[in-house]
Coordinates of C-alpha atoms and ligand atoms in Angstrom, one line a residue:
M1 CA 40.3 -4.0 -137.4
I2 CA 36.6 -4.5 -137.0
N3 CA 35.4 -7.0 -134.3
P4 CA 34.4 -9.5 -135.5
P5 CA 36.6 -9.1 -138.5
A6 CA 34.8 -8.4 -141.9
V7 CA 36.2 -11.3 -144.0
G8 CA 35.6 -12.0 -147.7
I9 CA 36.7 -15.1 -149.4
D10 CA 37.1 -15.5 -153.2
L11 CA 36.9 -19.3 -153.6
G12 CA 38.2 -19.5 -157.1
T13 CA 38.4 -22.5 -159.4
T14 CA 42.2 -22.3 -159.7
Y15 CA 43.2 -19.7 -157.1
S16 CA 41.5 -18.4 -153.9
A17 CA 42.1 -15.2 -151.9
V18 CA 41.0 -13.8 -148.6
A19 CA 40.5 -10.2 -147.6
Q20 CA 39.4 -8.3 -144.5
L21 CA 38.6 -4.7 -143.8
D22 CA 41.3 -2.8 -141.8
S23 CA 40.5 -0.3 -139.1
S24 CA 39.8 2.4 -141.6
G25 CA 37.3 0.1 -143.5
R26 CA 39.7 -0.5 -146.4
P27 CA 39.9 -4.0 -147.8
V28 CA 43.3 -5.6 -147.6
T29 CA 44.3 -9.0 -148.9
L30 CA 45.6 -11.4 -146.3
V31 CA 48.7 -13.4 -147.2
N32 CA 48.6 -17.2 -146.6
A33 CA 51.1 -19.2 -144.6
E34 CA 53.4 -19.4 -147.6
G35 CA 53.4 -15.6 -147.8
D36 CA 51.4 -15.4 -151.0
L37 CA 48.3 -13.3 -151.7
V38 CA 46.6 -16.1 -153.6
T39 CA 46.4 -19.8 -152.8
P40 CA 46.1 -22.5 -155.5
S41 CA 42.7 -24.2 -155.0
V42 CA 44.4 -27.6 -155.2
V43 CA 44.3 -30.4 -152.6
L44 CA 46.8 -33.2 -152.2
F45 CA 45.6 -36.4 -150.4
E46 CA 48.7 -38.0 -148.9
P47 CA 48.1 -41.2 -147.0
N48 CA 48.1 -39.6 -143.6
N49 CA 48.0 -35.9 -144.5
I50 CA 46.0 -33.4 -146.5
V51 CA 47.9 -30.5 -148.1
V52 CA 46.2 -27.5 -149.7
G53 CA 47.8 -24.9 -152.0
K54 CA 51.2 -24.4 -153.5
E55 CA 52.7 -27.7 -152.4
A56 CA 49.6 -29.6 -153.7
L57 CA 49.9 -27.8 -157.0
K58 CA 53.6 -28.9 -157.3
A59 CA 52.5 -32.5 -156.6
I60 CA 50.6 -32.6 -159.8
A61 CA 53.9 -33.4 -161.5
T62 CA 54.8 -36.3 -159.2
D63 CA 51.6 -37.6 -157.5
A64 CA 48.9 -36.6 -159.9
K65 CA 46.6 -39.4 -158.9
L66 CA 46.4 -38.0 -155.3
V67 CA 45.7 -34.4 -156.4
A68 CA 42.3 -32.7 -156.8
Q69 CA 42.0 -29.5 -158.8
C70 CA 39.1 -27.6 -160.3
A71 CA 36.6 -29.1 -157.8
K72 CA 34.6 -25.9 -158.1
R73 CA 33.6 -27.0 -161.6
E74 CA 32.1 -30.1 -160.2
L75 CA 30.0 -28.6 -157.5
G76 CA 26.5 -29.9 -157.8
D77 CA 27.7 -33.4 -158.8
R78 CA 27.5 -36.1 -156.3
M79 CA 31.1 -37.1 -156.3
F80 CA 34.4 -35.6 -157.6
N81 CA 35.5 -37.3 -160.8
K82 CA 38.3 -39.4 -159.4
E83 CA 39.2 -41.4 -156.4
L84 CA 41.8 -39.8 -154.2
G85 CA 43.9 -42.1 -152.1
G86 CA 41.3 -44.9 -152.5
R87 CA 38.4 -42.7 -151.4
K88 CA 35.7 -40.7 -153.2
Y89 CA 34.9 -37.2 -152.0
P90 CA 32.0 -34.9 -152.8
P91 CA 33.3 -31.8 -154.5
E92 CA 32.0 -29.6 -151.7
A93 CA 34.2 -31.5 -149.2
I94 CA 37.2 -30.7 -151.4
E95 CA 36.2 -27.1 -151.5
A96 CA 35.7 -27.2 -147.7
L97 CA 39.3 -28.4 -147.3
I98 CA 40.5 -25.4 -149.3
L99 CA 38.3 -23.0 -147.2
H100 CA 39.6 -24.6 -144.1
K101 CA 43.2 -23.8 -145.1
L102 CA 42.2 -20.2 -146.0
K103 CA 40.5 -19.8 -142.6
R104 CA 43.4 -21.3 -140.7
D105 CA 46.0 -19.1 -142.4
A106 CA 43.8 -15.9 -142.0
A107 CA 43.3 -16.7 -138.3
R108 CA 47.0 -16.6 -137.7
Q109 CA 46.9 -12.9 -138.6
I110 CA 43.5 -11.7 -137.4
G111 CA 42.6 -14.2 -134.7
E112 CA 40.0 -16.9 -134.8
F113 CA 36.8 -16.0 -136.7
S114 CA 34.0 -17.8 -138.3
K115 CA 31.7 -15.2 -140.0
C116 CA 32.5 -14.5 -143.6
V117 CA 31.1 -13.8 -147.1
I118 CA 32.0 -16.2 -149.9
T119 CA 31.8 -15.3 -153.6
V120 CA 30.3 -17.4 -156.4
P121 CA 30.1 -16.9 -160.1
A122 CA 27.0 -14.9 -161.0
Y123 CA 26.1 -17.7 -163.4
F124 CA 26.1 -20.4 -160.6
D125 CA 22.7 -22.1 -160.4
E126 CA 20.9 -22.6 -157.1
V127 CA 22.4 -26.1 -156.6
R128 CA 26.0 -24.9 -156.9
R129 CA 25.2 -21.9 -154.6
K130 CA 23.9 -24.3 -151.9
A131 CA 26.9 -26.5 -152.4
T132 CA 29.2 -23.5 -151.8
Q133 CA 27.4 -22.6 -148.6
D134 CA 27.6 -26.2 -147.5
A135 CA 31.4 -26.2 -148.2
G136 CA 31.6 -23.2 -145.9
Y137 CA 29.7 -25.0 -143.2
M138 CA 32.0 -28.0 -143.5
A139 CA 35.0 -25.8 -143.1
G140 CA 33.7 -24.5 -139.8
L141 CA 32.7 -21.1 -141.2
E142 CA 29.5 -19.2 -140.7
V143 CA 28.7 -18.0 -144.2
M144 CA 26.8 -14.8 -143.6
D145 CA 26.1 -14.5 -147.3
I146 CA 27.2 -15.6 -150.7
I147 CA 27.7 -12.8 -153.3
N148 CA 28.2 -12.8 -157.0
E149 CA 31.8 -12.4 -158.1
P150 CA 31.2 -9.6 -160.6
T151 CA 29.1 -7.7 -158.1
A152 CA 31.9 -8.0 -155.6
A153 CA 34.4 -6.7 -158.2
A154 CA 32.1 -3.8 -159.0
I155 CA 31.9 -2.9 -155.3
A156 CA 35.7 -3.0 -155.0
H157 CA 35.8 -0.8 -158.1
G158 CA 33.2 1.6 -156.6
F159 CA 35.3 1.7 -153.4
L160 CA 38.5 2.4 -155.3
K161 CA 36.9 5.2 -157.3
G162 CA 35.7 6.7 -154.1
F163 CA 31.9 6.1 -154.5
L164 CA 31.7 4.4 -151.1
N165 CA 33.8 6.7 -149.0
E166 CA 32.0 8.5 -146.3
Q167 CA 32.8 11.8 -147.9
G168 CA 32.6 10.3 -151.5
E169 CA 30.4 12.2 -153.9
S170 CA 27.6 10.2 -155.3
P171 CA 28.4 10.6 -159.0
A172 CA 25.9 10.3 -161.8
P173 CA 24.7 6.7 -162.5
R174 CA 27.3 4.7 -164.2
K175 CA 26.9 1.5 -166.2
L176 CA 29.5 -1.1 -165.9
L177 CA 30.2 -4.3 -167.8
V178 CA 32.1 -6.7 -165.7
Y179 CA 34.0 -9.2 -167.8
D180 CA 35.3 -11.9 -165.4
L181 CA 37.5 -14.6 -166.9
G182 CA 39.1 -16.7 -164.1
G183 CA 40.8 -20.0 -164.1
G184 CA 37.7 -22.2 -164.5
T185 CA 34.6 -20.0 -165.0
F186 CA 33.5 -17.1 -167.2
D187 CA 31.0 -14.5 -166.1
V188 CA 29.7 -11.3 -167.7
T189 CA 27.4 -9.0 -165.8
V190 CA 26.0 -5.6 -166.7
M191 CA 25.6 -3.4 -163.6
E192 CA 24.5 0.0 -162.8
I193 CA 26.1 1.9 -159.9
R194 CA 23.8 4.6 -158.6
G195 CA 25.6 6.3 -155.7
H196 CA 25.8 3.5 -153.2
E197 CA 23.5 1.1 -155.0
F198 CA 24.8 -1.7 -157.1
L199 CA 22.2 -3.0 -159.4
A200 CA 22.8 -6.0 -161.7
L201 CA 20.9 -5.6 -164.9
A202 CA 21.7 -8.8 -166.7
T203 CA 24.1 -11.7 -166.3
D204 CA 25.3 -14.7 -168.3
G205 CA 28.3 -16.9 -168.4
D206 CA 29.8 -20.4 -168.6
V207 CA 30.8 -22.5 -165.7
Q208 CA 33.0 -24.6 -167.9
L209 CA 35.1 -22.0 -169.5
G210 CA 38.3 -20.4 -168.0
G211 CA 42.1 -20.1 -168.2
Y212 CA 42.3 -23.9 -167.6
D213 CA 40.8 -24.4 -171.1
W214 CA 43.4 -22.1 -172.6
D215 CA 46.1 -24.2 -170.9
Q216 CA 44.6 -27.4 -172.3
R217 CA 44.9 -26.1 -175.8
L218 CA 48.6 -25.7 -175.3
V219 CA 48.8 -29.1 -173.7
N220 CA 47.1 -30.7 -176.7
H221 CA 49.3 -28.8 -179.1
V222 CA 52.5 -29.9 -177.4
A223 CA 51.2 -33.5 -177.0
Q224 CA 50.4 -33.6 -180.8
E225 CA 53.9 -32.5 -181.6
F226 CA 55.4 -35.1 -179.3
K227 CA 53.2 -37.8 -180.9
R228 CA 54.3 -36.6 -184.4
Q229 CA 57.9 -36.9 -183.5
H230 CA 58.0 -39.9 -181.2
G231 CA 54.7 -41.8 -181.8
L232 CA 53.8 -41.5 -178.1
D233 CA 51.2 -39.5 -176.3
P234 CA 52.6 -37.9 -173.1
R235 CA 49.1 -37.3 -171.8
E236 CA 48.6 -41.1 -171.2
D237 CA 50.7 -40.9 -168.0
A238 CA 49.1 -38.8 -165.2
N239 CA 52.3 -37.3 -163.8
T240 CA 53.7 -36.4 -167.2
A241 CA 50.4 -34.9 -168.1
G242 CA 50.5 -32.9 -164.8
R243 CA 54.0 -31.7 -165.5
L244 CA 53.1 -30.7 -169.0
W245 CA 50.1 -28.8 -167.9
R246 CA 52.2 -26.8 -165.4
E247 CA 54.7 -26.0 -168.1
C248 CA 51.9 -24.9 -170.4
E249 CA 50.3 -22.7 -167.8
D250 CA 53.6 -21.1 -167.2
A251 CA 54.1 -20.6 -171.0
K252 CA 50.7 -19.0 -171.2
R253 CA 51.6 -16.5 -168.5
T254 CA 54.9 -15.7 -170.3
L255 CA 52.9 -15.1 -173.5
S256 CA 51.0 -12.3 -171.7
A257 CA 54.3 -10.4 -171.3
R258 CA 56.4 -11.7 -174.2
A259 CA 55.8 -12.5 -177.9
K260 CA 56.9 -16.1 -177.6
A261 CA 57.4 -18.9 -175.1
S262 CA 58.6 -22.5 -175.3
V263 CA 57.5 -25.7 -173.6
T264 CA 59.6 -28.8 -173.1
C265 CA 58.1 -32.2 -172.6
D266 CA 60.0 -35.4 -171.5
Y267 CA 58.5 -38.8 -171.6
K268 CA 59.9 -42.3 -171.8
G269 CA 63.4 -41.1 -172.6
H270 CA 62.2 -38.8 -175.4
A271 CA 61.9 -35.0 -175.4
V272 CA 60.5 -32.2 -177.5
R273 CA 60.9 -28.5 -177.2
V274 CA 58.0 -26.6 -178.8
E275 CA 58.2 -22.9 -179.6
I276 CA 55.0 -21.1 -179.2
P277 CA 54.6 -17.6 -180.7
R278 CA 51.8 -15.5 -179.3
E279 CA 50.0 -15.6 -182.7
L280 CA 49.9 -19.3 -182.6
F281 CA 48.5 -19.4 -179.0
E282 CA 45.8 -16.9 -180.1
E283 CA 45.0 -19.1 -183.1
L284 CA 44.7 -22.2 -181.0
T285 CA 42.3 -20.5 -178.6
H286 CA 40.3 -18.1 -180.7
D287 CA 37.1 -20.1 -180.5
L288 CA 37.3 -19.9 -176.6
L289 CA 37.7 -16.2 -176.8
D290 CA 34.8 -16.0 -179.4
R291 CA 32.5 -17.8 -176.9
T292 CA 33.2 -15.0 -174.4
R293 CA 32.6 -12.3 -177.0
F294 CA 29.3 -13.9 -178.0
T295 CA 28.1 -14.1 -174.4
T296 CA 29.2 -10.6 -173.7
R297 CA 27.2 -9.3 -176.6
Q298 CA 24.1 -11.3 -175.6
T299 CA 24.3 -10.0 -172.0
L300 CA 24.5 -6.4 -173.2
M301 CA 21.4 -7.0 -175.4
A302 CA 19.6 -8.7 -172.5
A303 CA 20.2 -5.6 -170.4
G304 CA 18.6 -3.6 -173.3
L305 CA 21.8 -1.6 -173.8
T306 CA 24.4 -0.9 -176.5
W307 CA 28.1 -0.2 -176.1
K308 CA 27.4 3.5 -176.1
D309 CA 25.6 3.2 -172.8
I310 CA 28.5 1.5 -171.0
D311 CA 30.8 3.8 -169.1
Y312 CA 33.3 1.2 -168.0
V313 CA 34.3 -2.3 -169.1
L314 CA 35.8 -3.8 -165.9
L315 CA 38.4 -6.6 -166.2
V316 CA 38.3 -9.2 -163.5
G317 CA 40.0 -12.6 -163.1
G318 CA 43.6 -13.7 -163.8
S319 CA 42.9 -14.7 -167.4
T320 CA 42.1 -11.1 -168.4
R321 CA 45.8 -10.6 -168.3
M322 CA 46.0 -12.3 -171.7
P323 CA 46.4 -9.4 -174.3
M324 CA 43.9 -11.1 -176.6
V325 CA 41.1 -10.3 -174.0
S326 CA 41.7 -6.5 -173.9
K327 CA 42.2 -6.4 -177.6
M328 CA 38.9 -8.2 -178.3
L329 CA 37.0 -5.9 -175.9
R330 CA 38.7 -2.8 -177.2
D331 CA 37.6 -3.8 -180.8
A332 CA 34.1 -4.7 -179.7
T333 CA 33.4 -1.7 -177.5
G334 CA 35.6 1.0 -178.8
K335 CA 36.6 1.7 -175.2
E336 CA 39.7 1.0 -173.2
P337 CA 39.0 -1.8 -170.7
D338 CA 39.5 -0.8 -167.1
G339 CA 42.0 -2.9 -165.3
S340 CA 42.3 -0.5 -162.3
V341 CA 41.2 -3.0 -159.7
A342 CA 43.7 -5.8 -158.9
V343 CA 42.3 -8.6 -161.0
D344 CA 43.2 -11.3 -158.5
E345 CA 42.1 -9.5 -155.4
A346 CA 39.1 -7.3 -156.4
V347 CA 36.6 -10.1 -155.8
A348 CA 37.8 -10.9 -152.3
H349 CA 37.9 -7.1 -151.5
G350 CA 34.3 -6.7 -152.6
A351 CA 33.3 -9.7 -150.5
A352 CA 35.0 -8.1 -147.5
L353 CA 33.2 -4.8 -148.1
H354 CA 29.9 -6.8 -148.2
A355 CA 30.9 -8.6 -145.0
G356 CA 31.5 -5.2 -143.4
V357 CA 28.0 -4.1 -144.5
L358 CA 26.4 -7.2 -143.0
L359 CA 28.2 -6.9 -139.7
A360 CA 27.3 -3.2 -139.5
K361 CA 23.7 -4.1 -140.2
N362 CA 23.7 -6.7 -137.5
A363 CA 25.0 -4.1 -135.1
G364 CA 22.0 -1.9 -136.0
Q365 CA 23.9 0.6 -138.3
S366 CA 22.5 1.8 -141.6
P367 CA 24.1 0.0 -144.6
R368 CA 26.8 1.8 -146.6
L369 CA 25.8 0.1 -149.8
K370 CA 22.9 -1.7 -151.4
I371 CA 23.0 -4.6 -153.8
K372 CA 20.4 -5.8 -156.2
N373 CA 21.0 -8.9 -158.2
V374 CA 19.2 -10.8 -160.9
N375 CA 18.7 -14.5 -161.3
S376 CA 21.0 -16.1 -163.8
H377 CA 18.7 -19.0 -164.7
S378 CA 15.0 -19.2 -165.2
L379 CA 13.1 -21.0 -162.4
G380 CA 10.4 -23.4 -163.3
V381 CA 8.4 -26.4 -162.3
V382 CA 7.8 -29.6 -164.2
A383 CA 4.3 -29.6 -165.7
T384 CA 2.5 -32.0 -167.9
D385 CA 1.3 -30.6 -171.2
N386 CA -2.5 -31.3 -171.4
L387 CA -2.4 -31.8 -175.2
T388 CA 0.7 -33.9 -175.7
G389 CA 1.0 -35.5 -172.2
R390 CA 4.7 -34.6 -172.4
K391 CA 6.6 -33.1 -169.4
R392 CA 7.7 -29.5 -169.9
N393 CA 9.4 -26.7 -167.9
A394 CA 6.8 -24.2 -166.9
V395 CA 8.8 -21.1 -166.2
L396 CA 7.8 -19.1 -163.1
V397 CA 10.7 -16.6 -162.9
P398 CA 12.4 -15.8 -166.1
R399 CA 16.1 -15.2 -166.0
N400 CA 17.5 -11.7 -165.3
T401 CA 14.5 -10.9 -163.0
S402 CA 15.5 -8.5 -160.2
L403 CA 15.9 -10.3 -156.9
P404 CA 14.4 -10.8 -154.4
V405 CA 11.3 -12.2 -156.1
T406 CA 8.4 -14.4 -155.1
A407 CA 6.5 -16.4 -157.7
R408 CA 3.2 -18.2 -156.9
R409 CA 1.7 -21.2 -158.6
N410 CA -1.5 -23.1 -157.9
F411 CA -1.4 -26.8 -158.1
R412 CA -4.6 -28.8 -157.7
T413 CA -5.2 -32.0 -155.9
Q414 CA -6.2 -34.7 -158.4
K415 CA -8.6 -36.7 -156.4
P416 CA -10.8 -36.2 -153.3
G417 CA -9.0 -36.9 -149.9
Q418 CA -5.5 -36.6 -151.4
R419 CA -3.0 -36.0 -148.6
S420 CA 0.2 -35.0 -150.5
I421 CA 1.5 -33.5 -153.7
L422 CA 4.9 -33.5 -155.3
V423 CA 6.4 -30.5 -157.1
Q424 CA 9.5 -30.9 -159.2
I425 CA 11.6 -27.7 -159.4
V426 CA 14.1 -27.0 -162.1
E427 CA 16.4 -24.2 -163.3
G428 CA 17.2 -23.6 -167.0
E429 CA 16.0 -22.1 -170.2
S430 CA 15.1 -25.3 -172.1
A431 CA 11.4 -26.3 -172.4
N432 CA 12.5 -29.9 -171.8
P433 CA 13.0 -30.4 -168.0
D434 CA 15.6 -33.1 -168.6
E435 CA 17.9 -30.4 -170.1
C436 CA 17.5 -28.2 -167.0
T437 CA 19.2 -28.4 -163.6
Q438 CA 17.1 -30.4 -161.2
I439 CA 16.9 -28.4 -158.0
G440 CA 14.8 -31.0 -156.2
R441 CA 11.4 -32.3 -155.5
C442 CA 9.2 -30.6 -153.0
A443 CA 6.9 -33.0 -151.3
V444 CA 3.9 -31.4 -149.5
R445 CA 2.5 -33.8 -147.0
D446 CA -0.3 -33.7 -144.4
L447 CA -2.8 -31.9 -146.6
P448 CA -6.0 -31.5 -144.5
A449 CA -8.1 -34.6 -144.6
N450 CA -11.2 -34.7 -146.9
L451 CA -10.1 -32.0 -149.3
P452 CA -12.3 -32.2 -152.4
G453 CA -10.5 -33.1 -155.7
Q454 CA -9.1 -30.0 -157.6
T455 CA -8.5 -28.1 -154.4
P456 CA -5.9 -25.4 -155.2
I457 CA -2.6 -25.6 -153.3
E458 CA -0.6 -22.5 -153.5
V459 CA 3.2 -23.0 -153.8
R460 CA 5.4 -19.9 -153.3
F461 CA 8.9 -19.9 -154.6
H462 CA 11.1 -17.2 -153.1
Y463 CA 14.5 -16.3 -154.5
A464 CA 16.6 -14.3 -152.0
E465 CA 19.0 -11.6 -153.1
N466 CA 21.8 -14.1 -153.1
G467 CA 20.0 -16.5 -155.5
R468 CA 19.0 -19.1 -152.8
L469 CA 15.6 -20.5 -153.0
T470 CA 13.0 -21.2 -150.4
V471 CA 9.5 -22.7 -150.9
H472 CA 6.3 -22.1 -149.0
V473 CA 3.1 -24.0 -149.4
A474 CA -0.5 -23.1 -148.4
V475 CA -4.0 -24.4 -149.0
E476 CA -6.0 -21.6 -150.5
G477 CA -8.4 -20.1 -147.9
T478 CA -6.5 -21.3 -144.9
T479 CA -3.7 -19.6 -143.0
K480 CA -1.9 -22.7 -142.1
E481 CA 1.5 -23.2 -143.8
L482 CA 2.0 -26.8 -144.7
R483 CA 5.0 -28.9 -143.9
H484 CA 7.2 -29.7 -146.9
T485 CA 10.7 -30.9 -147.6
I486 CA 12.8 -30.3 -150.6
T487 CA 14.7 -33.4 -151.6
R488 CA 17.8 -32.6 -153.5
D489 CA 19.3 -35.5 -155.5
N490 CA 23.0 -34.7 -155.2
M491 CA 23.0 -33.0 -151.9
L492 CA 24.4 -34.2 -148.6
T493 CA 22.1 -34.7 -145.6
Q494 CA 22.7 -32.7 -142.4
E495 CA 24.3 -35.8 -140.8
Q496 CA 26.7 -36.1 -143.7
L497 CA 27.5 -32.4 -143.6
D498 CA 28.3 -32.7 -139.9
A499 CA 30.4 -35.8 -140.4
W500 CA 32.4 -34.0 -143.1
R501 CA 32.7 -30.9 -140.9
G502 CA 34.3 -33.1 -138.3
F503 CA 36.7 -34.6 -140.9
V504 CA 37.6 -31.2 -142.5
C505 CA 38.0 -29.3 -139.3
G506 CA 40.0 -32.2 -137.8
S507 CA 42.5 -32.1 -140.8
R508 CA 45.6 -30.2 -140.1
Ligands
AMP601 P1 41.6 -16.4 -161.0 O1 40.7 -17.6 -160.8 O2 40.9 -15.1 -161.3 O3 42.7 -16.3 -159.9 O4 42.4 -16.7 -162.4 C1 43.3 -17.7 -162.5 C2 43.6 -17.9 -163.9 O5 44.3 -16.8 -164.4 C3 44.5 -19.1 -164.2 O6 44.0 -19.9 -165.3 C4 45.8 -18.5 -164.5 O7 46.6 -19.4 -165.4 C5 45.4 -17.2 -165.2 N1 46.5 -16.2 -165.2 C6 47.0 -15.7 -164.1 N2 48.0 -14.8 -164.5 C7 48.0 -14.8 -165.8 C8 48.8 -14.2 -166.9 N3 49.8 -13.3 -166.5 N4 48.5 -14.5 -168.2 C9 47.5 -15.3 -168.5 N5 46.8 -16.0 -167.6 C10 47.0 -15.7 -166.3

């Protein structure tokens, strides 16, 4: 084992996993306290107790109102969509409780640690990236870096294929398409592996599309059948809906191995048993699969490539076990998708390898691999159109630009003696700022006194490799950097983060 251990955490929407590098530098998945390789990202809020994982998942059938699931989908929102035990929680606090359990279970095997790398969907915007780092902080972790899930999977793949071994040959450049369909998010990334370099060429995805949506189609189908037979909707009761969802998720898994499955549903003394052949399941969900097909094609085009240029199509995420996924990719690409990396573990393994690189770098050793990412959303500022007077998104860094990148923009003071300016920062492709993600407002205060009107103020926006943004401000012609603060609408203050950290780390 390396000291401190190189730990990578795949904080998934539905399941999470932790890996570390062993003494020979190989990533291994750590089992949790229940003896499982993956932990359901589910939290049960009992009156005096918080339970994370398998038991919380089971409680969906009996105490649905006390259970939080898919909190990752809500990162960036102020509060999680429902009250839990009479209290509202920010989604990052729920994520922190999951991370805390992962940390505690891992520490039982490898000793106390705090340094780690956490993975995020490549398509996460800046706000969600920050929320993930904040969740790590609240869980008592020191998040050395966040890394994109498909990049992590590609690194694990590179390791498996021997590209990263000390004695490993550096093969000819390979182009990889990583198709990552997890429980709650979909990501597709085109990467090039050149020896030890991992370069993302283009990325796209959907943070509201994953296995959970496939489950919901089955839930709706069975509920419709129940309604048809008994005139009642079993989804109206939270516990029945929870039980039904678990049955349907199970049936979905069965359908990956068998040609048919069945789901039973009991409610108010009535019951139905619905047979689901695989063809029916595929019919009920074909539009979801089509969305991934469309996004995959768009990403390939954004990378300026055709299928002929792609050497591997790498499958990542538990939902790629559905036969319809491989079939669709086989038809679209003419290639056999590569499932050689363990779909549930590859992301955590890649994160552990990245953690190993960072720790080595801190210890003054030269890095074994190099990662280059692109930004998944365009970065812009809100500007007023001179002609129409309407607000618009003035894009500074178009999406799929290689990171790190710095963009500069000059703003001008409007009137003589002005002491502050306000810059509104957004991420998104729409020309209308209201349709973009609001990253925050950057207030520049204490401009030098007596500046003439129309003085240029240079604002520099810097995206780091991990997609996090920093802003620098300067008055042209002076060397003094100006004080500024970014106000983020939905973000917790440092005091709130510390208070939640106390709460989360104090939970058992
Ligand atoms: P991940 O976030 O990558 O762990 O993926 C979790 C998702 O994969 C969940 O929606 C699971 O229901 C789904 N999943 C896991 N195993 C299977 C399987 N054998 N067939 C279909 N879906 C699966």
